[in-house]
PDB file of C-alpha atoms in Angstrom:
ATOM      1  CA  MET A   1      67.662  49.583  40.837  1.00  0.00           C
ATOM      2  CA  ASN A   2      65.355  50.245  43.766  1.00  0.00           C
ATOM      3  CA  LYS A   3      68.166  49.316  46.145  1.00  0.00           C
ATOM      4  CA  PHE A   4      70.442  51.771  44.355  1.00  0.00           C
ATOM      5  CA  LYS A   5      67.915  54.644  44.711  1.00  0.00           C
ATOM      6  CA  LYS A   6      67.225  53.696  48.314  1.00  0.00           C
ATOM      7  CA  GLY A   7      70.964  53.753  49.087  1.00  0.00           C
ATOM      8  CA  ASN A   8      71.363  57.143  47.411  1.00  0.00           C
ATOM      9  CA  VAL A   9      68.433  58.566  49.350  1.00  0.00           C
ATOM     10  CA  GLN A  10      69.998  57.397  52.621  1.00  0.00           C
ATOM     11  CA  ILE A  11      73.338  58.958  51.655  1.00  0.00           C
ATOM     12  CA  VAL A  12      71.624  62.221  50.713  1.00  0.00           C
ATOM     13  CA  VAL A  13      69.665  62.265  54.007  1.00  0.00           C
ATOM     14  CA  VAL A  14      72.827  61.581  56.043  1.00  0.00           C
ATOM     15  CA  ALA A  15      74.704  64.262  54.063  1.00  0.00           C
ATOM     16  CA  MET A  16      71.889  66.770  54.701  1.00  0.00           C
ATOM     17  CA  ILE A  17      71.917  65.985  58.430  1.00  0.00           C
ATOM     18  CA  ILE A  18      75.687  66.453  58.546  1.00  0.00           C
ATOM     19  CA  LEU A  19      75.404  69.686  56.545  1.00  0.00           C
ATOM     20  CA  PHE A  20      72.647  70.913  58.885  1.00  0.00           C
ATOM     21  CA  LEU A  21      74.783  70.147  61.950  1.00  0.00           C
ATOM     22  CA  VAL A  22      77.844  71.856  60.460  1.00  0.00           C
ATOM     23  CA  VAL A  23      75.896  74.987  59.412  1.00  0.00           C
ATOM     24  CA  GLY A  24      73.977  75.061  62.717  1.00  0.00           C
ATOM     25  CA  GLY A  25      77.208  74.645  64.666  1.00  0.00           C
ATOM     26  CA  PHE A  26      78.808  77.454  62.692  1.00  0.00           C
ATOM     27  CA  PHE A  27      75.897  79.839  63.429  1.00  0.00           C
ATOM     28  CA  PHE A  28      75.916  78.857  67.110  1.00  0.00           C
ATOM     29  CA  TRP A  29      79.663  79.530  67.255  1.00  0.00           C
ATOM     30  CA  GLN A  30      79.143  82.929  65.567  1.00  0.00           C
ATOM     31  CA  LEU A  31      76.464  83.885  68.089  1.00  0.00           C
ATOM     32  CA  GLN A  32      78.690  82.876  70.985  1.00  0.00           C
ATOM     33  CA  SER A  33      81.627  84.827  69.532  1.00  0.00           C
ATOM     34  CA  ALA A  34      79.465  87.908  68.968  1.00  0.00           C
ATOM     35  CA  GLY A  35      78.200  87.728  72.553  1.00  0.00           C
ATOM     36  CA  LYS A  36      81.733  87.446  73.942  1.00  0.00           C
ATOM     37  CA  GLU A  37      82.885  90.302  71.700  1.00  0.00           C
ATOM     38  CA  ALA A  38      80.008  92.505  72.883  1.00  0.00           C
ATOM     39  CA  MET A  39      80.859  91.733  76.512  1.00  0.00           C
ATOM     40  CA  THR A  40      84.523  92.552  75.865  1.00  0.00           C
ATOM     41  CA  LYS A  41      83.565  95.861  74.208  1.00  0.00           C
ATOM     42  CA  ARG A  42      81.271  96.732  77.119  1.00  0.00           C
ATOM     43  CA  GLU A  43      84.030  95.925  79.625  1.00  0.00           C
ATOM     44  CA  ASN A  44      86.506  98.028  77.607  1.00  0.00           C
ATOM     45  CA  ILE A  45      84.083 100.971  77.535  1.00  0.00           C
ATOM     46  CA  GLU A  46      83.474 100.730  81.285  1.00  0.00           C
ATOM     47  CA  SER A  47      87.218 100.507  81.887  1.00  0.00           C
ATOM     48  CA  ALA A  48      87.855 103.543  79.663  1.00  0.00           C
ATOM     49  CA  GLU A  49      85.168 105.536  81.482  1.00  0.00           C
ATOM     50  CA  THR A  50      86.720 104.646  84.833  1.00  0.00           C
ATOM     51  CA  GLU A  51      90.180 105.658  83.618  1.00  0.00           C
ATOM     52  CA  ALA A  52      88.807 108.937  82.245  1.00  0.00           C
ATOM     53  CA  MET A  53      87.226 109.753  85.581  1.00  0.00           C
ATOM     54  CA  GLU A  54      90.475 108.994  87.393  1.00  0.00           C
ATOM     55  CA  LYS A  55      92.505 111.096  84.941  1.00  0.00           C
ATOM     56  CA  LYS A  56      90.188 114.055  85.299  1.00  0.00           C
ATOM     57  CA  GLU A  57      90.674 113.816  89.053  1.00  0.00           C
ATOM     58  CA  VAL A  58      87.180 115.088  89.610  1.00  0.00           C
ATOM     59  CA  MET A  59      86.937 116.300  93.162  1.00  0.00           C
ATOM     60  CA  ALA A  60      83.410 115.051  93.621  1.00  0.00           C
ATOM     61  CA  VAL A  61      82.273 114.248  97.071  1.00  0.00           C
ATOM     62  CA  SER A  62      81.396 110.645  97.839  1.00  0.00           C
ATOM     63  CA  ASP A  63      77.804 109.540  97.318  1.00  0.00           C
ATOM     64  CA  ASN A  64      77.288 109.329 101.080  1.00  0.00           C
ATOM     65  CA  GLU A  65      78.259 112.892 101.933  1.00  0.00           C
ATOM     66  CA  THR A  66      75.495 115.332 102.641  1.00  0.00           C
ATOM     67  CA  VAL A  67      75.605 118.743 104.178  1.00  0.00           C
ATOM     68  CA  GLN A  68      74.280 118.935 107.701  1.00  0.00           C
ATOM     69  CA  LYS A  69      73.315 122.220 109.280  1.00  0.00           C
ATOM     70  CA  ASP A  70      71.778 122.520 112.726  1.00  0.00           C
ATOM     71  CA  GLY A  71      71.238 118.756 112.711  1.00  0.00           C
ATOM     72  CA  VAL A  72      69.125 118.903 109.532  1.00  0.00           C
ATOM     73  CA  MET A  73      70.228 116.897 106.499  1.00  0.00           C
ATOM     74  CA  MET A  74      70.559 119.110 103.460  1.00  0.00           C
ATOM     75  CA  ALA A  75      71.317 118.288  99.813  1.00  0.00           C
ATOM     76  CA  LYS A  76      73.956 115.850  98.646  1.00  0.00           C
ATOM     77  CA  ILE A  77      77.002 117.769  97.416  1.00  0.00           C
ATOM     78  CA  LEU A  78      78.229 116.716  93.973  1.00  0.00           C
ATOM     79  CA  ALA A  79      81.168 119.140  93.709  1.00  0.00           C
ATOM     80  CA  LYS A  80      82.750 121.589  96.090  1.00  0.00           C
ATOM     81  CA  LYS A  81      85.786 123.750  95.933  1.00  0.00           C
ATOM     82  CA  ASN A  82      85.113 127.473  95.642  1.00  0.00           C
ATOM     83  CA  SER A  83      81.527 127.066  94.473  1.00  0.00           C
ATOM     84  CA  THR A  84      79.147 124.164  95.075  1.00  0.00           C
ATOM     85  CA  PHE A  85      77.111 121.914  92.826  1.00  0.00           C
ATOM     86  CA  SER A  86      74.580 119.825  94.704  1.00  0.00           C
ATOM     87  CA  GLU A  87      71.293 118.011  94.380  1.00  0.00           C
ATOM     88  CA  PHE A  88      68.369 120.423  94.481  1.00  0.00           C
ATOM     89  CA  ASN A  89      67.030 121.343  97.894  1.00  0.00           C
ATOM     90  CA  LEU A  90      64.474 124.135  98.180  1.00  0.00           C
ATOM     91  CA  LYS A  91      65.989 125.584 101.374  1.00  0.00           C
ATOM     92  CA  ASP A  92      69.503 125.727  99.883  1.00  0.00           C
ATOM     93  CA  TYR A  93      68.125 127.231  96.656  1.00  0.00           C
ATOM     94  CA  GLU A  94      66.206 129.944  98.512  1.00  0.00           C
ATOM     95  CA  LYS A  95      69.228 130.636 100.724  1.00  0.00           C
ATOM     96  CA  ALA A  96      71.491 131.052  97.669  1.00  0.00           C
ATOM     97  CA  LEU A  97      69.002 133.490  96.135  1.00  0.00           C
ATOM     98  CA  SER A  98      68.663 135.475  99.371  1.00  0.00           C
ATOM     99  CA  GLU A  99      72.472 135.722  99.634  1.00  0.00           C
ATOM    100  CA  GLY A 100      72.629 137.191  96.124  1.00  0.00           C
ATOM    101  CA  LYS A 101      74.527 134.255  94.660  1.00  0.00           C
ATOM    102  CA  ILE A 102      74.540 133.369  91.001  1.00  0.00           C
ATOM    103  CA  VAL A 103      72.342 130.266  90.810  1.00  0.00           C
ATOM    104  CA  TYR A 104      72.900 127.569  88.190  1.00  0.00           C
ATOM    105  CA  LEU A 105      70.043 125.085  87.658  1.00  0.00           C
ATOM    106  CA  GLU A 106      70.672 121.931  85.618  1.00  0.00           C
ATOM    107  CA  PHE A 107      67.446 120.047  84.862  1.00  0.00           C
ATOM    108  CA  TYR A 108      68.452 116.399  84.955  1.00  0.00           C
ATOM    109  CA  ALA A 109      66.738 113.050  84.375  1.00  0.00           C
ATOM    110  CA  ASN A 110      68.415 109.917  85.705  1.00  0.00           C
ATOM    111  CA  TRP A 111      67.276 107.912  82.662  1.00  0.00           C
ATOM    112  CA  CYS A 112      68.868 110.395  80.210  1.00  0.00           C
ATOM    113  CA  PRO A 113      72.313 109.394  78.841  1.00  0.00           C
ATOM    114  CA  ILE A 114      73.081 112.996  77.826  1.00  0.00           C
ATOM    115  CA  CYS A 115      72.350 114.180  81.378  1.00  0.00           C
ATOM    116  CA  ARG A 116      74.556 111.515  82.930  1.00  0.00           C
ATOM    117  CA  ALA A 117      77.436 112.330  80.582  1.00  0.00           C
ATOM    118  CA  GLN A 118      77.047 116.064  81.135  1.00  0.00           C
ATOM    119  CA  GLU A 119      77.009 115.700  84.924  1.00  0.00           C
ATOM    120  CA  THR A 120      80.669 114.626  84.861  1.00  0.00           C
ATOM    121  CA  GLU A 121      81.535 117.787  82.919  1.00  0.00           C
ATOM    122  CA  LEU A 122      79.531 119.957  85.305  1.00  0.00           C
ATOM    123  CA  ILE A 123      81.177 118.508  88.413  1.00  0.00           C
ATOM    124  CA  GLU A 124      84.614 119.109  86.939  1.00  0.00           C
ATOM    125  CA  GLY A 125      83.581 122.597  85.825  1.00  0.00           C
ATOM    126  CA  PHE A 126      82.308 123.566  89.264  1.00  0.00           C
ATOM    127  CA  ASN A 127      85.536 122.295  90.797  1.00  0.00           C
ATOM    128  CA  LYS A 128      87.535 124.500  88.376  1.00  0.00           C
ATOM    129  CA  LEU A 129      85.333 127.565  88.808  1.00  0.00           C
ATOM    130  CA  LYS A 130      87.214 130.236  90.748  1.00  0.00           C
ATOM    131  CA  ARG A 131      84.177 131.959  92.253  1.00  0.00           C
ATOM    132  CA  ASP A 132      82.611 131.455  95.634  1.00  0.00           C
ATOM    133  CA  ASP A 133      79.403 133.308  94.798  1.00  0.00           C
ATOM    134  CA  VAL A 134      77.924 130.559  92.590  1.00  0.00           C
ATOM    135  CA  ALA A 135      75.564 127.835  93.769  1.00  0.00           C
ATOM    136  CA  GLY A 136      74.724 125.084  91.306  1.00  0.00           C
ATOM    137  CA  PHE A 137      71.858 122.644  91.630  1.00  0.00           C
ATOM    138  CA  ARG A 138      70.989 119.437  89.812  1.00  0.00           C
ATOM    139  CA  VAL A 139      67.199 119.560  89.561  1.00  0.00           C
ATOM    140  CA  ASN A 140      65.490 116.229  88.910  1.00  0.00           C
ATOM    141  CA  PHE A 141      63.152 116.476  85.930  1.00  0.00           C
ATOM    142  CA  LYS A 142      60.474 113.949  84.995  1.00  0.00           C
ATOM    143  CA  ASP A 143      62.232 110.953  86.512  1.00  0.00           C
ATOM    144  CA  ASP A 144      61.500 108.696  89.466  1.00  0.00           C
ATOM    145  CA  GLN A 145      63.318 111.059  91.867  1.00  0.00           C
ATOM    146  CA  THR A 146      61.498 114.287  90.953  1.00  0.00           C
ATOM    147  CA  ASP A 147      59.713 115.873  93.919  1.00  0.00           C
ATOM    148  CA  GLU A 148      56.998 118.554  94.022  1.00  0.00           C
ATOM    149  CA  ASP A 149      59.473 121.408  94.573  1.00  0.00           C
ATOM    150  CA  GLU A 150      61.402 120.348  91.464  1.00  0.00           C
ATOM    151  CA  LYS A 151      58.178 120.050  89.429  1.00  0.00           C
ATOM    152  CA  SER A 152      57.172 123.563  90.519  1.00  0.00           C
ATOM    153  CA  LEU A 153      60.584 124.954  89.613  1.00  0.00           C
ATOM    154  CA  ALA A 154      60.428 123.363  86.139  1.00  0.00           C
ATOM    155  CA  GLU A 155      56.950 124.829  85.620  1.00  0.00           C
ATOM    156  CA  LYS A 156      58.080 128.262  86.835  1.00  0.00           C
ATOM    157  CA  PHE A 157      60.880 128.382  84.255  1.00  0.00           C
ATOM    158  CA  LYS A 158      58.812 126.570  81.564  1.00  0.00           C
ATOM    159  CA  ILE A 159      61.434 123.841  81.129  1.00  0.00           C
ATOM    160  CA  PRO A 160      60.535 121.773  78.038  1.00  0.00           C
ATOM    161  CA  TYR A 161      62.890 118.827  78.609  1.00  0.00           C
ATOM    162  CA  GLN A 162      65.865 117.535  80.565  1.00  0.00           C
ATOM    163  CA  HIS A 163      69.487 118.770  80.201  1.00  0.00           C
ATOM    164  CA  HIS A 164      68.136 122.311  80.097  1.00  0.00           C
ATOM    165  CA  LYS A 165      69.883 124.939  82.184  1.00  0.00           C
ATOM    166  CA  ILE A 166      68.866 128.209  83.805  1.00  0.00           C
ATOM    167  CA  VAL A 167      71.293 130.714  85.346  1.00  0.00           C
ATOM    168  CA  LEU A 168      69.980 133.372  87.698  1.00  0.00           C
ATOM    169  CA  LYS A 169      71.775 136.537  88.753  1.00  0.00           C
ATOM    170  CA  GLY A 170      70.055 138.828  91.201  1.00  0.00           C
ATOM    171  CA  GLY A 171      67.092 136.458  90.993  1.00  0.00           C
ATOM    172  CA  GLN A 172      66.667 137.165  87.256  1.00  0.00           C
ATOM    173  CA  VAL A 173      67.220 134.713  84.405  1.00  0.00           C
ATOM    174  CA  VAL A 174      70.421 135.663  82.573  1.00  0.00           C
ATOM    175  CA  ILE A 175      70.946 132.354  80.746  1.00  0.00           C
ATOM    176  CA  ASN A 176      68.249 129.982  79.495  1.00  0.00           C
ATOM    177  CA  SER A 177      69.924 127.281  77.424  1.00  0.00           C
ATOM    178  CA  ALA A 178      69.219 123.822  76.059  1.00  0.00           C
ATOM    179  CA  ASP A 179      72.806 123.436  74.835  1.00  0.00           C
ATOM    180  CA  THR A 180      75.161 120.844  76.234  1.00  0.00           C
ATOM    181  CA  TRP A 181      77.980 122.503  78.176  1.00  0.00           C
ATOM    182  CA  ASP A 182      81.445 121.091  78.598  1.00  0.00           C
ATOM    183  CA  VAL A 183      83.872 122.103  81.360  1.00  0.00           C
ATOM    184  CA  GLN A 184      85.234 125.115  79.467  1.00  0.00           C
ATOM    185  CA  THR A 185      81.788 126.439  78.538  1.00  0.00           C
ATOM    186  CA  LEU A 186      80.544 126.221  82.119  1.00  0.00           C
ATOM    187  CA  VAL A 187      83.623 127.945  83.532  1.00  0.00           C
ATOM    188  CA  SER A 188      83.557 130.637  80.826  1.00  0.00           C
ATOM    189  CA  GLU A 189      79.824 131.370  81.062  1.00  0.00           C
ATOM    190  CA  LEU A 190      79.754 131.551  84.863  1.00  0.00           C
ATOM    191  CA  SER A 191      83.047 133.437  85.160  1.00  0.00           C
ATOM    192  CA  ASN A 192      81.803 136.188  82.847  1.00  0.00           C
ATOM    193  CA  LEU A 193      78.712 137.033  84.918  1.00  0.00           C
TER     194      LEU A 193
END
C-alpha cells in the first residue's frame, strides 16, 4: 500500500509541475502578446499623428530656421504666413508692442501634453490668419527651457499655469484665457480684434 501511495504522490507532483509550466507558459505568452499589442498601438498612434500633420499641411518652418537680423540670431519661427508665431524673444516682443501689433502670448510647458497638442492647432491657426499685424509668441512656462524674461512675463500677467493665453492690443490685455483654442477659435478671436 505504501508503494501505491508513493506512486500516486509522484504522479500528483509531476502533474502539478506540468500544470505549473502550462499555466506559467500561458501567462508569459499573454504578457508577450500584450507588450506586442501595446507597441503596435503606439506605432499606429504615431503613424496617425504623422498622417494628420501631413494632411493639415501645416506650413511650419523647420526646427533649424531662426530669424536673423543684423547678424543677431532672433527667435525660432514656428509659423509664418501673414502673421508670425515664434518662440518668445524679449526683443521681438518689445518690437511688436512698439509697432502697435496685436500680441498673442501662449504660455507653454514642454512637459505638458495639452500644450504640445495645442501647439499644432496654433501653428495652423497662425498660418490661416489673414492679418499681418499679429505677432504670436510661445512663452516657456515652468519647464527646463524657461528663462528669466519668460518668468518675469508670467509674473507680470499673473499666469497660474501653462496653456494659458494673453492677447494684447495697444499694449493692453484684451483676452486672458485658460481655455484650449483650436484653429477656428484662434482665427476667429484674433480676426475680430
